Amino acid sequence: MNKLYEKYIKTDSLPTLFCPGCGNGIIQIAAMEAMEKLGVKDDIACVSGIGCSSWIPCYYKLDVMHTMHGRALAFAEGLKLARPDKKIMVFTGDGDCLAIGGNHLLHAAGRNIDLTVVMANNYIYGMTGGQKSPSTPKGSVTKTSPFGSIDEPVDGCKLVMALGASYVARWTTAHPVQLAKSIAEGIEHKGFSFIEVLTQCPVQAGKNVYGEKDPSAIMQKYKENTYLFKEDKEPEPGKTPIGVFRNDDKAEEYIEKIERKLKEQGIERG
Amino acid sequence: MEKRQSAGKEVVLQGNEACAKGALYAGCRFFAGYPITPSTEIIEMMSGEMLKSGGAFIQMEDEIGSACAIIGARWGGKKAMTATSGPGYTLMQEAIGFAAVTETPIVIVNVQRGGPSTGQPTLSSQQDIYQARYGSHGDYGIIVLSPSSVQEMYDFTVRAFELAEQFRTPVILLADEVIGHMREKIVVEDGSKNIKSAKQKYVVSPQADFFMGENSLVEGQLHDSMGRRIGHIATKSGEFINNINKKINDNINVIADIDTYFMEDANVAIVAYGSVVRPSMNAVKLARGIKDDRIIPKFRIFRDLFKKGVQETIQTDYSHLQVGLVKINTVWPFPEELLKEATKDVDIVIVPEMNIGKYCREVERALKDKTVIPMSKCGGDIHTPSEILDEILKEVGVDE
């Protein structure tokens, strides 16, 4: 077995409950690589919500909180405020983060609180069997949009950027090296880091949503249908931008703001 | 329950302020909340006090987020509390179930207002008595304390933290608007109490606080002692459910607490909890002809109204009634044995409540051989002493 696996994965909890061809394993490894690169294993805890992607950290040899649907960020904010000296990584999915957890996302991003959020976006509710999610592309046929989805998909990256998240990136499971690098940058970054990962769900979304059911073909599409974002580069119509959209080291973090206020007003902390 | 021993400092506080002071004394160093009437004074006070005492405070975007944040903070090693009312308490229910299943010691204060829905933001009720016990989906054990004075807002908040840590469970402080907004002189302690967590004794699946190097897995699905999911295995899941209920129910003798007044020779007992204890106590005193200057209001307009009420009451002869009071401090788990023992010599039990008569059902179930009379009052007004006495007379009969 891979040395990284031995160090980070509870082998007695295997196999994972991910379906064959699922992209979550790639995200699981990328996050392990990021933690290993930074050497933060003893100083990081994970929090997740409900959904397939929220099972990612449950196999880690780390302190992990597998919480309620949509509420991972609220739990993580409490944990972070209790232990500001530690790093907290949040695993969530498109439904967990953008639908039921949308309110918490708005406010956590707005606070610019020091969390690293990895949002696995497979465009579908996988665990419940393939229903439309907030990011499902318009027109997609799913179990709850039998005539094609009519809702405008939510762009999580644009949303958190508008609210003041200070590190924002998007990659896909076809970009595992870049993804690991971004997660490491997110962990190191002091502030709200949001890393979206387009990941395949060949079983529940497959042909209806991606037009392909073979996992490697879906990943190939990720390569073809994305372009690397650069400030001075024109957007490519019909393609999804990937890359680091924002990395702002100057933005003041939430706990720093609290400490500054107390200092300004000369309030002693007991 | 261990009663107050040490003599602290005397202060005049509002119930909600006393709750915040009690939390500080109990070592609470994290508060997350969302403003809602009639509990708002607690979050207001905690917003400054938490930061000044070296703790953390966050005003969350909603109540469910507040309940989740305090659970997160508790796993980060900070004693944590939130406070809410009515709709906010309903919104927290999913997180209360999560705290029960993950055995997270947290304190949630519900200063009850009238419901359902937006209901009556500024008036009192005891309508959440069942929600406090059974509010979250699924079967779980929980501890609920019901204060009936400002002193008890302080004392029971401290007690809530002790019980939460001892039994690794969420504890609900089920107050109501009357107690939350009332001002009384109380005794508060200096400094901070060192409440230790009894980790192993009452824990079904022990997990260490985070960052202790123990790789804790805090899991909302039913789980084994390592936190691994067992929700798909019926036998193990059944055992888990039984155990998280048993750890509360089997320790009722440690948790349950009632007080009795004038029960030695009583043939009628009033069983009350929360603010309704107060008119119940006054009813007992009126029935027994005990003069209590403390219950006479200071302002003339109220004093006149009060005298009128007393005169009306005094016109009726209650001397044949031997009324006692059983005050329930820990409403859940239901203190069945203590209640049975306290009421063993009475024939009639009357249960005044500011709801449709809910706790009364539990009392009826426990005291099958007695006449148990519900005395429901809805709308936001608390029972008056003479109303309670008249209800007793109706049952006992004037000519008896």
XYZ file of C-alpha atoms in Angstrom:
670
model
C 0.000 0.000 0.000
C 1.004 3.543 -0.777
C 2.885 5.168 2.171
C 0.549 8.201 2.111
C -2.433 5.882 2.419
C -0.942 4.112 5.418
C -0.325 7.421 7.140
C -3.701 9.050 6.428
C -6.321 6.336 5.890
C -8.001 4.170 8.514
C -7.599 0.895 6.668
C -10.049 -0.874 9.002
C -12.792 1.404 7.668
C -12.236 0.374 4.049
C -13.655 -0.132 1.503
C -15.024 3.386 1.058
C -18.685 3.644 0.122
C -17.868 5.423 -3.156
C -19.179 3.796 -6.352
C -16.741 2.489 -8.969
C -15.552 5.404 -11.116
C -16.455 8.061 -8.526
C -14.221 11.128 -8.452
C -14.235 11.511 -4.671
C -11.198 9.223 -4.279
C -9.152 11.639 -6.378
C -10.185 14.513 -4.096
C -9.414 12.388 -1.022
C -5.867 11.760 -2.289
C -5.331 15.369 -3.389
C -6.217 16.621 0.110
C -3.882 14.014 1.662
C -1.080 15.186 -0.599
C -1.744 18.795 0.371
C -1.635 18.021 4.090
C 1.529 15.947 3.646
C 3.227 18.678 1.641
C 2.555 21.180 4.441
C 3.251 18.731 7.270
C 0.077 19.810 9.095
C -1.385 16.416 9.983
C -1.319 17.089 13.748
C -2.728 20.596 13.408
C -5.702 20.036 11.147
C -9.223 18.728 11.671
C -11.913 18.032 9.089
C -15.616 18.838 9.135
C -18.122 17.633 6.563
C -21.855 17.710 5.937
C -24.065 15.104 4.279
C -23.763 13.627 0.818
C -21.233 11.430 -0.982
C -18.403 13.964 -0.805
C -18.947 14.481 2.916
C -17.734 10.905 3.448
C -14.296 11.843 2.060
C -12.715 12.800 5.435
C -14.377 10.000 7.419
C -11.597 7.622 6.370
C -8.788 9.959 7.461
C -6.670 9.324 10.547
C -7.542 12.801 11.792
C -10.109 14.414 14.083
C -13.211 14.451 11.912
C -16.732 15.728 12.425
C -19.279 14.255 9.996
C -22.194 16.549 10.690
C -25.637 17.512 9.417
C -26.871 18.213 5.916
C -25.807 21.737 4.943
C -24.398 22.727 8.320
C -20.724 21.743 8.057
C -19.642 25.387 7.862
C -21.533 26.318 11.038
C -19.873 23.465 12.953
C -16.502 24.405 11.453
C -16.865 28.053 12.478
C -17.518 27.015 16.080
C -14.527 24.681 16.042
C -12.281 27.313 14.476
C -13.301 29.988 17.000
C -12.638 27.530 19.840
C -9.216 26.630 18.399
C -7.956 29.573 16.320
C -4.461 28.060 16.441
C -5.526 25.072 14.310
C -6.456 24.528 10.656
C -9.930 23.345 9.694
C -10.775 21.767 6.332
C -14.410 21.401 5.273
C -15.594 18.833 2.729
C -18.962 19.481 1.158
C -20.866 18.952 -2.057
C -22.923 21.090 -4.427
C -26.233 20.222 -2.750
C -24.837 20.380 0.792
C -23.023 23.675 0.247
C -25.149 25.606 -2.258
C -28.711 24.439 -1.477
C -29.427 23.517 2.147
C -26.165 25.088 3.349
C -26.366 28.198 1.185
C -27.077 30.550 4.069
C -24.019 29.374 6.003
C -21.860 29.667 2.875
C -22.928 33.289 2.367
C -22.023 34.257 5.894
C -18.856 32.189 6.321
C -17.488 33.635 3.086
C -18.557 37.128 4.099
C -16.776 36.820 7.442
C -13.612 35.640 5.640
C -13.123 33.187 8.512
C -10.031 30.978 8.184
C -11.495 27.731 6.807
C -10.500 25.678 3.781
C -13.623 24.535 1.975
C -13.391 21.809 -0.662
C -16.689 21.652 -2.547
C -17.054 18.553 -4.713
C -19.405 19.497 -7.537
C -20.870 16.570 -9.457
C -23.991 18.459 -10.620
C -26.289 15.910 -8.943
C -27.694 14.535 -5.670
C -25.868 11.219 -5.845
C -26.562 9.622 -2.481
C -30.340 9.854 -2.882
C -30.234 8.461 -6.398
C -29.780 11.212 -8.981
C -31.944 14.253 -8.378
C -31.308 17.783 -9.655
C -28.901 19.892 -7.568
C -28.343 23.683 -7.504
C -25.452 23.286 -9.979
C -27.161 20.925 -12.429
C -26.782 22.406 -15.936
C -29.966 23.815 -17.451
C -31.861 21.270 -19.514
C -30.384 18.213 -17.768
C -32.774 15.330 -17.275
C -32.606 13.994 -13.719
C -34.968 12.044 -11.460
C -36.598 15.321 -10.350
C -36.309 17.201 -13.623
C -37.812 14.629 -16.004
C -38.392 17.255 -18.723
C -35.022 18.941 -18.263
C -33.888 21.261 -15.477
C -35.265 24.798 -15.783
C -33.200 26.383 -13.005
C -30.191 28.579 -13.650
C -27.218 26.742 -12.100
C -25.507 28.399 -9.131
C -21.827 29.251 -9.588
C -20.314 28.726 -6.114
C -17.011 30.422 -6.985
C -18.652 33.607 -8.279
C -20.949 33.628 -5.255
C -18.220 33.468 -2.609
C -16.053 35.950 -4.527
C -18.898 38.448 -4.470
C -19.142 37.991 -0.722
C -15.475 38.445 0.059
C -13.850 35.004 0.184
C -10.118 35.669 -0.104
C -8.935 32.461 -1.831
C -11.100 31.015 -4.606
C -10.176 28.277 -7.081
C -11.813 25.678 -9.321
C -10.274 22.475 -10.641
C -11.555 19.143 -11.856
C -10.709 15.520 -11.095
C -8.757 15.607 -14.365
C -6.388 18.134 -12.713
C -5.319 16.285 -9.536
C -1.858 17.896 -9.274
C -3.218 21.428 -9.559
C -6.009 20.512 -7.152
C -3.567 19.276 -4.479
C -1.532 22.464 -4.919
C -4.641 24.613 -4.524
C -5.802 22.755 -1.402
C -2.328 23.287 0.094
C -2.515 26.992 -0.792
C -5.986 27.125 0.714
C -4.829 25.545 3.988
C -1.891 27.940 4.222
C -4.021 30.940 3.289
C -5.336 32.898 6.268
C -8.949 33.556 5.395
C -11.897 31.830 3.727
C -10.563 29.481 1.014
C -13.070 27.985 -1.381
C -11.922 25.276 -3.761
C -14.521 23.841 -6.096
C -13.771 20.497 -7.737
C -15.783 19.300 -10.718
C -16.071 15.594 -10.077
C -17.781 12.808 -11.966
C -20.738 10.793 -10.746
C -20.943 8.200 -13.501
C -23.647 6.211 -11.712
C -26.308 8.829 -10.922
C -25.535 11.651 -13.383
C -23.622 9.921 -16.190
C -25.097 10.222 -19.640
C -28.056 12.403 -18.714
C -25.990 15.194 -17.217
C -22.480 14.887 -18.715
C -23.400 13.141 -21.950
C -20.982 10.344 -21.020
C -21.221 7.472 -18.553
C -17.630 6.247 -18.724
C -15.620 7.920 -15.919
C -12.504 8.433 -18.022
C -14.581 9.912 -20.846
C -16.200 12.342 -18.396
C -12.753 13.343 -17.121
C -11.578 13.797 -20.714
C -14.545 16.144 -21.201
C -13.453 18.114 -18.153
C -10.163 18.744 -19.940
C -11.840 19.684 -23.208
C -14.601 21.859 -21.773
C -12.510 23.990 -19.429
C -9.941 26.723 -19.925
C -7.319 28.099 -17.546
C -8.433 31.396 -16.055
C -6.078 34.352 -16.342
C -6.919 37.951 -15.407
C -5.931 39.322 -18.807
C -7.394 36.460 -20.843
C -10.739 36.648 -22.636
C -13.285 34.073 -21.398
C -13.848 31.163 -23.772
C -17.567 30.942 -24.544
C -19.256 27.663 -23.652
C -16.328 26.559 -21.506
C -15.875 26.576 -17.730
C -12.972 28.576 -16.322
C -10.655 26.699 -13.985
C -7.659 27.880 -11.985
C -7.086 30.228 -9.068
C -9.583 33.092 -9.370
C -8.490 34.973 -6.290
C -5.610 34.760 -3.813
C -5.783 37.858 -1.652
C -3.310 37.832 1.249
C -4.252 41.357 2.314
C -7.879 40.663 3.268
C -8.356 40.704 7.029
C -9.465 37.392 8.502
C -12.478 37.161 10.890
C -10.593 36.283 14.092
C -7.963 38.921 13.262
C -10.801 41.441 13.016
C -12.062 40.454 16.488
C -8.571 40.725 18.004
C -8.008 44.106 16.332
C -11.307 45.477 17.721
C -10.446 44.356 21.237
C -6.948 45.834 20.977
C -8.252 49.136 19.588
C -10.633 49.481 22.505
C -8.075 48.367 25.077
C -10.137 45.394 26.221
C -8.112 42.849 28.196
C -8.936 39.213 27.520
C -9.303 37.351 30.817
C -29.571 18.214 43.577
C -26.707 19.876 45.399
C -28.067 23.084 46.884
C -26.218 26.363 47.053
C -23.764 26.348 49.948
C -21.287 29.206 49.658
C -22.324 32.771 50.315
C -21.561 34.819 47.236
C -22.404 38.362 46.260
C -25.947 39.755 46.304
C -27.080 41.436 43.085
C -30.344 42.394 41.419
C -30.528 40.761 38.010
C -32.989 39.951 35.298
C -33.559 36.239 34.687
C -31.852 36.304 31.310
C -28.868 38.179 32.759
C -28.663 35.671 35.598
C -28.524 32.892 33.018
C -25.582 34.576 31.257
C -23.825 35.110 34.622
C -24.393 31.478 35.536
C -22.902 30.332 32.225
C -19.821 32.486 32.818
C -19.399 31.038 36.299
C -19.832 27.497 34.931
C -16.879 28.098 32.605
C -18.806 28.655 29.379
C -16.346 30.245 26.955
C -18.203 30.005 23.657
C -21.558 31.446 22.744
C -23.212 31.407 19.326
C -26.685 32.794 18.926
C -29.298 34.670 16.983
C -31.449 37.400 18.559
C -35.008 36.407 19.361
C -37.570 37.718 21.844
C -37.800 36.982 24.775
C -34.270 35.535 25.112
C -32.301 38.355 23.475
C -30.760 39.737 26.682
C -28.718 36.545 26.970
C -26.987 36.950 23.583
C -26.551 40.680 24.279
C -24.756 40.022 27.542
C -22.714 37.115 26.185
C -21.496 39.128 23.171
C -19.279 41.213 25.430
C -18.679 38.842 28.329
C -17.387 35.970 26.184
C -14.690 38.112 24.578
C -13.736 39.763 27.880
C -13.372 36.378 29.564
C -11.021 35.034 26.889
C -13.735 33.062 25.117
C -15.337 33.497 21.717
C -18.666 34.843 20.525
C -20.345 34.697 17.137
C -23.728 35.996 16.043
C -24.764 33.336 13.578
C -27.025 33.663 10.550
C -29.768 31.537 12.137
C -30.567 29.349 15.129
C -29.692 25.990 13.598
C -26.285 27.419 12.715
C -25.927 28.630 16.315
C -26.646 25.162 17.710
C -24.181 23.634 15.222
C -21.489 26.185 16.078
C -21.655 25.423 19.810
C -21.303 21.699 19.066
C -18.253 22.472 16.926
C -16.800 24.663 19.673
C -17.344 22.003 22.330
C -15.298 19.520 20.285
C -12.691 22.253 20.175
C -12.616 22.033 23.977
C -14.702 25.074 24.954
C -17.811 24.774 27.124
C -20.522 26.219 24.935
C -24.076 27.518 25.089
C -26.757 29.093 22.938
C -30.060 30.710 23.886
C -33.271 31.104 21.944
C -37.067 31.093 22.045
C -40.053 29.716 20.142
C -39.316 29.367 16.409
C -35.571 29.479 17.042
C -35.820 26.486 19.343
C -37.767 24.564 16.728
C -35.109 25.401 14.162
C -32.422 23.961 16.470
C -34.050 20.555 16.840
C -31.972 18.726 14.231
C -28.776 19.855 15.946
C -30.086 18.726 19.343
C -30.478 15.220 17.918
C -26.963 15.442 16.515
C -25.616 16.457 19.937
C -27.486 13.568 21.562
C -26.200 10.976 19.102
C -22.629 12.293 19.192
C -22.783 12.728 22.992
C -21.737 16.360 22.860
C -22.142 18.252 26.151
C -23.847 21.526 25.271
C -26.367 23.790 26.982
C -29.328 25.219 25.092
C -31.539 27.802 26.771
C -35.139 28.097 25.605
C -36.896 31.109 27.094
C -40.355 29.965 26.083
C -42.816 32.258 24.376
C -46.257 31.462 23.071
C -46.603 29.439 19.885
C -47.274 27.872 17.459
C -45.325 29.607 14.675
C -44.482 33.262 15.333
C -47.114 32.978 18.013
C -46.651 35.386 20.887
C -43.153 36.868 20.875
C -43.608 38.887 24.063
C -45.764 36.618 26.193
C -44.941 33.548 28.214
C -45.879 29.903 27.789
C -44.858 26.380 28.723
C -45.884 24.964 25.372
C -42.447 23.545 24.558
C -42.428 21.011 27.390
C -42.759 18.060 24.976
C -40.601 19.615 22.293
C -37.840 19.870 24.895
C -38.104 16.125 25.469
C -39.051 14.777 22.052
C -38.339 17.633 19.630
C -35.690 16.082 17.429
C -36.513 13.090 15.243
C -35.567 9.674 16.552
C -35.278 8.269 20.064
C -32.756 9.789 22.409
C -32.362 10.704 26.081
C -32.052 14.301 27.188
C -31.993 16.367 30.388
C -34.291 19.377 30.795
C -34.224 21.782 33.752
C -36.993 24.259 34.517
C -36.139 27.321 36.637
C -38.856 29.160 38.555
C -36.896 32.145 39.873
C -34.018 34.391 38.866
C -31.795 32.592 41.378
C -32.668 29.324 39.694
C -31.898 30.813 36.272
C -28.376 31.225 37.641
C -28.136 27.972 39.616
C -29.753 25.749 36.994
C -27.537 27.155 34.243
C -24.510 26.076 36.289
C -26.202 22.734 36.966
C -26.948 22.336 33.241
C -23.245 22.551 32.427
C -22.444 20.013 35.162
C -25.043 17.530 33.946
C -24.058 18.034 30.305
C -20.442 17.180 31.060
C -21.268 14.357 33.444
C -23.596 12.555 31.048
C -22.134 13.775 27.756
C -25.524 15.031 26.591
C -27.238 18.215 25.476
C -29.030 19.832 28.430
C -31.974 22.173 27.891
C -32.653 25.027 30.285
C -36.385 25.372 29.736
C -37.165 28.832 31.078
C -40.062 31.051 30.093
C -40.672 34.734 29.433
C -41.867 35.433 32.985
C -38.635 34.144 34.524
C -36.461 35.524 31.721
C -37.660 39.085 32.151
C -38.256 39.152 35.909
C -35.820 40.973 38.194
C -34.933 39.617 41.628
C -32.186 39.850 44.167
C -29.978 36.807 43.879
C -26.640 35.494 45.070
C -23.902 35.010 42.481
C -20.459 33.486 42.867
C -17.112 35.053 42.044
C -14.642 33.463 39.668
C -15.251 30.341 37.684
C -16.263 26.821 38.615
C -14.067 24.000 37.389
C -16.508 21.514 35.890
C -14.765 18.360 34.715
C -16.017 16.059 32.011
C -16.781 12.530 33.241
C -15.553 10.930 30.066
C -15.891 7.206 30.403
C -18.635 6.418 32.880
C -21.710 7.558 31.018
C -20.477 7.492 27.445
C -21.715 5.078 24.803
C -19.076 5.796 22.141
C -16.268 7.829 23.709
C -14.429 10.280 21.492
C -11.759 12.622 22.812
C -11.876 16.374 22.279
C -10.203 17.408 19.032
C -6.449 17.944 18.699
C -5.567 15.435 21.431
C -3.988 13.118 18.860
C -6.748 10.519 19.186
C -8.262 10.746 15.698
C -11.797 11.219 17.007
C -14.611 10.632 14.562
C -17.748 12.554 15.530
C -20.447 10.858 13.478
C -24.135 11.751 13.162
C -24.973 8.326 11.789
C -25.335 5.631 14.451
C -21.791 4.475 15.093
C -19.544 2.087 17.012
C -17.045 3.043 19.719
C -14.599 4.175 17.023
C -17.193 6.433 15.403
C -17.588 4.116 12.407
C -21.083 3.955 10.914
C -23.356 1.087 11.958
C -26.615 2.629 10.718
C -26.984 -0.166 8.156
C -26.693 -2.926 10.804
C -30.004 -3.406 12.645
C -28.750 -5.269 15.725
C -25.892 -2.865 16.467
C -28.123 0.146 15.775
C -30.793 -1.119 18.167
C -28.179 -1.539 20.865
C -26.868 1.971 20.269
C -30.334 3.537 20.588
C -31.023 1.607 23.795
C -27.710 2.707 25.257
C -28.053 6.437 24.590
C -31.494 6.321 26.207
C -30.362 4.136 29.096
C -27.482 6.386 30.066
C -30.048 9.046 31.007
C -32.952 6.870 32.193
C -30.841 4.546 34.341
C -29.385 7.515 36.189
C -32.617 9.288 37.086
C -31.649 9.031 40.754
C -28.579 11.188 40.078
C -30.347 13.624 37.736
C -33.902 14.004 39.068
C -34.621 16.847 41.442
C -37.836 18.121 43.011
C -38.632 20.343 45.994
C -41.641 19.870 48.251
C -43.412 22.499 50.344
C -46.099 21.900 52.993
C -46.454 18.306 51.878
C -46.166 16.761 55.372
C -49.906 16.915 56.089
C -51.211 17.699 52.605
C -54.208 15.993 51.068
C -54.063 18.087 47.895
C -50.846 18.608 45.952
C -50.079 21.161 43.285
C -47.455 19.852 40.890
C -45.818 22.722 39.018
C -42.655 23.673 37.168
C -41.202 26.927 35.838
C -42.902 30.259 36.433
C -46.216 28.617 37.407
C -44.487 27.462 40.601
C -44.803 31.049 41.826
C -48.623 31.478 41.845
C -48.826 27.858 43.006
C -46.701 28.680 46.040
C -48.829 31.747 46.741
C -51.966 29.635 46.446
C -50.573 27.258 49.048
C -49.738 30.150 51.369
C -53.187 31.721 50.944
C -54.878 28.405 51.601
C -52.863 27.955 54.743
C -53.361 31.559 55.882
C -49.677 32.364 55.721
C -48.923 36.058 55.375
C -46.057 36.700 53.038
C -45.108 40.366 52.660
C -42.798 39.578 49.757
C -45.726 38.815 47.519
C -47.319 42.253 48.063
C -46.426 44.559 45.144
C -44.592 47.845 45.799
C -46.471 50.164 43.415
C -49.854 51.403 44.618
C -51.751 50.640 41.441
C -50.580 47.020 41.528
C -51.018 46.857 45.293
C -54.667 47.864 44.975
C -55.288 45.293 42.302
C -53.495 42.733 44.418
C -55.526 43.540 47.530
C -58.714 43.229 45.534
C -57.583 39.804 44.403
C -56.620 38.782 47.917
C -59.924 40.044 49.353
C -61.837 38.032 46.802
C -59.746 35.056 47.718
C -60.097 35.574 51.440
C -63.895 35.697 51.171
C -63.712 31.989 50.439
C -62.800 29.685 53.277
C -59.968 27.391 52.334
C -59.195 26.298 55.882
C -60.295 22.725 55.255
C -57.807 22.424 52.413
C -54.415 21.114 53.264
C -52.564 22.075 50.149
C -48.928 21.308 49.422
C -46.640 21.996 46.494
C -44.344 19.743 44.531
C -41.958 21.812 42.436
C -40.319 19.930 39.575
C -36.789 21.162 38.860
C -35.704 18.515 36.367
C -38.741 18.108 34.140
C -36.983 15.492 31.983
C -36.141 12.713 32.563
C -39.504 12.555 34.329
C -38.834 12.268 38.103
C -41.418 9.519 38.502
C -40.210 7.868 41.702
C -39.588 11.158 43.501
C -43.046 12.389 42.532
C -44.709 9.149 43.657
C -42.952 9.342 47.003
C -43.787 13.031 47.508
C -47.490 12.573 46.736
C -48.021 9.184 48.395
C -50.439 10.589 51.019
C -52.513 12.914 48.838
C -55.708 12.107 46.951
C -55.860 15.006 44.552
C -53.093 16.337 42.356
C -53.569 19.491 40.350
C -51.196 20.411 37.546
C -51.363 24.068 36.471
C -49.516 24.696 33.199
C -49.333 27.454 30.612
C -50.170 25.084 27.768
C -52.997 22.745 26.739
C -52.226 20.394 29.633
C -49.190 18.406 28.542
C -47.013 17.567 31.528
C -50.215 16.604 33.294
C -50.417 13.494 31.102
C -47.058 12.370 32.370
C -48.167 13.013 35.971
C -51.389 11.064 35.321
C -49.399 8.140 33.967
C -47.219 8.064 37.070
C -49.989 8.621 39.638
C -52.663 6.251 38.342
C -54.347 5.826 41.731
C -54.917 9.553 42.290
C -57.258 12.144 40.865
C -54.989 14.183 38.610
C -56.522 17.411 37.350
C -55.031 19.401 34.496
C -55.278 23.150 34.842
C -54.432 24.464 31.440
C -54.062 28.159 30.747
C -53.226 29.387 27.268
C -52.874 32.910 25.926
C -49.842 34.206 27.760
C -51.185 35.090 31.210
C -49.848 33.145 34.151
C -52.322 31.524 36.578
C -53.311 33.626 39.608
C -53.192 32.066 43.084
C -56.967 32.373 43.478
C -57.562 30.678 40.135
C -55.535 27.730 41.335
C -57.358 27.642 44.688
C -60.763 27.860 43.028
C -59.833 24.938 40.804
C -58.970 22.909 43.889
C -62.242 23.908 45.577
C -64.140 22.780 42.510
C -62.672 19.326 42.982
C -62.703 19.075 46.748
C -66.080 20.744 47.230
C -66.746 23.683 49.534
C -68.786 21.733 52.021
C -66.403 18.898 52.570
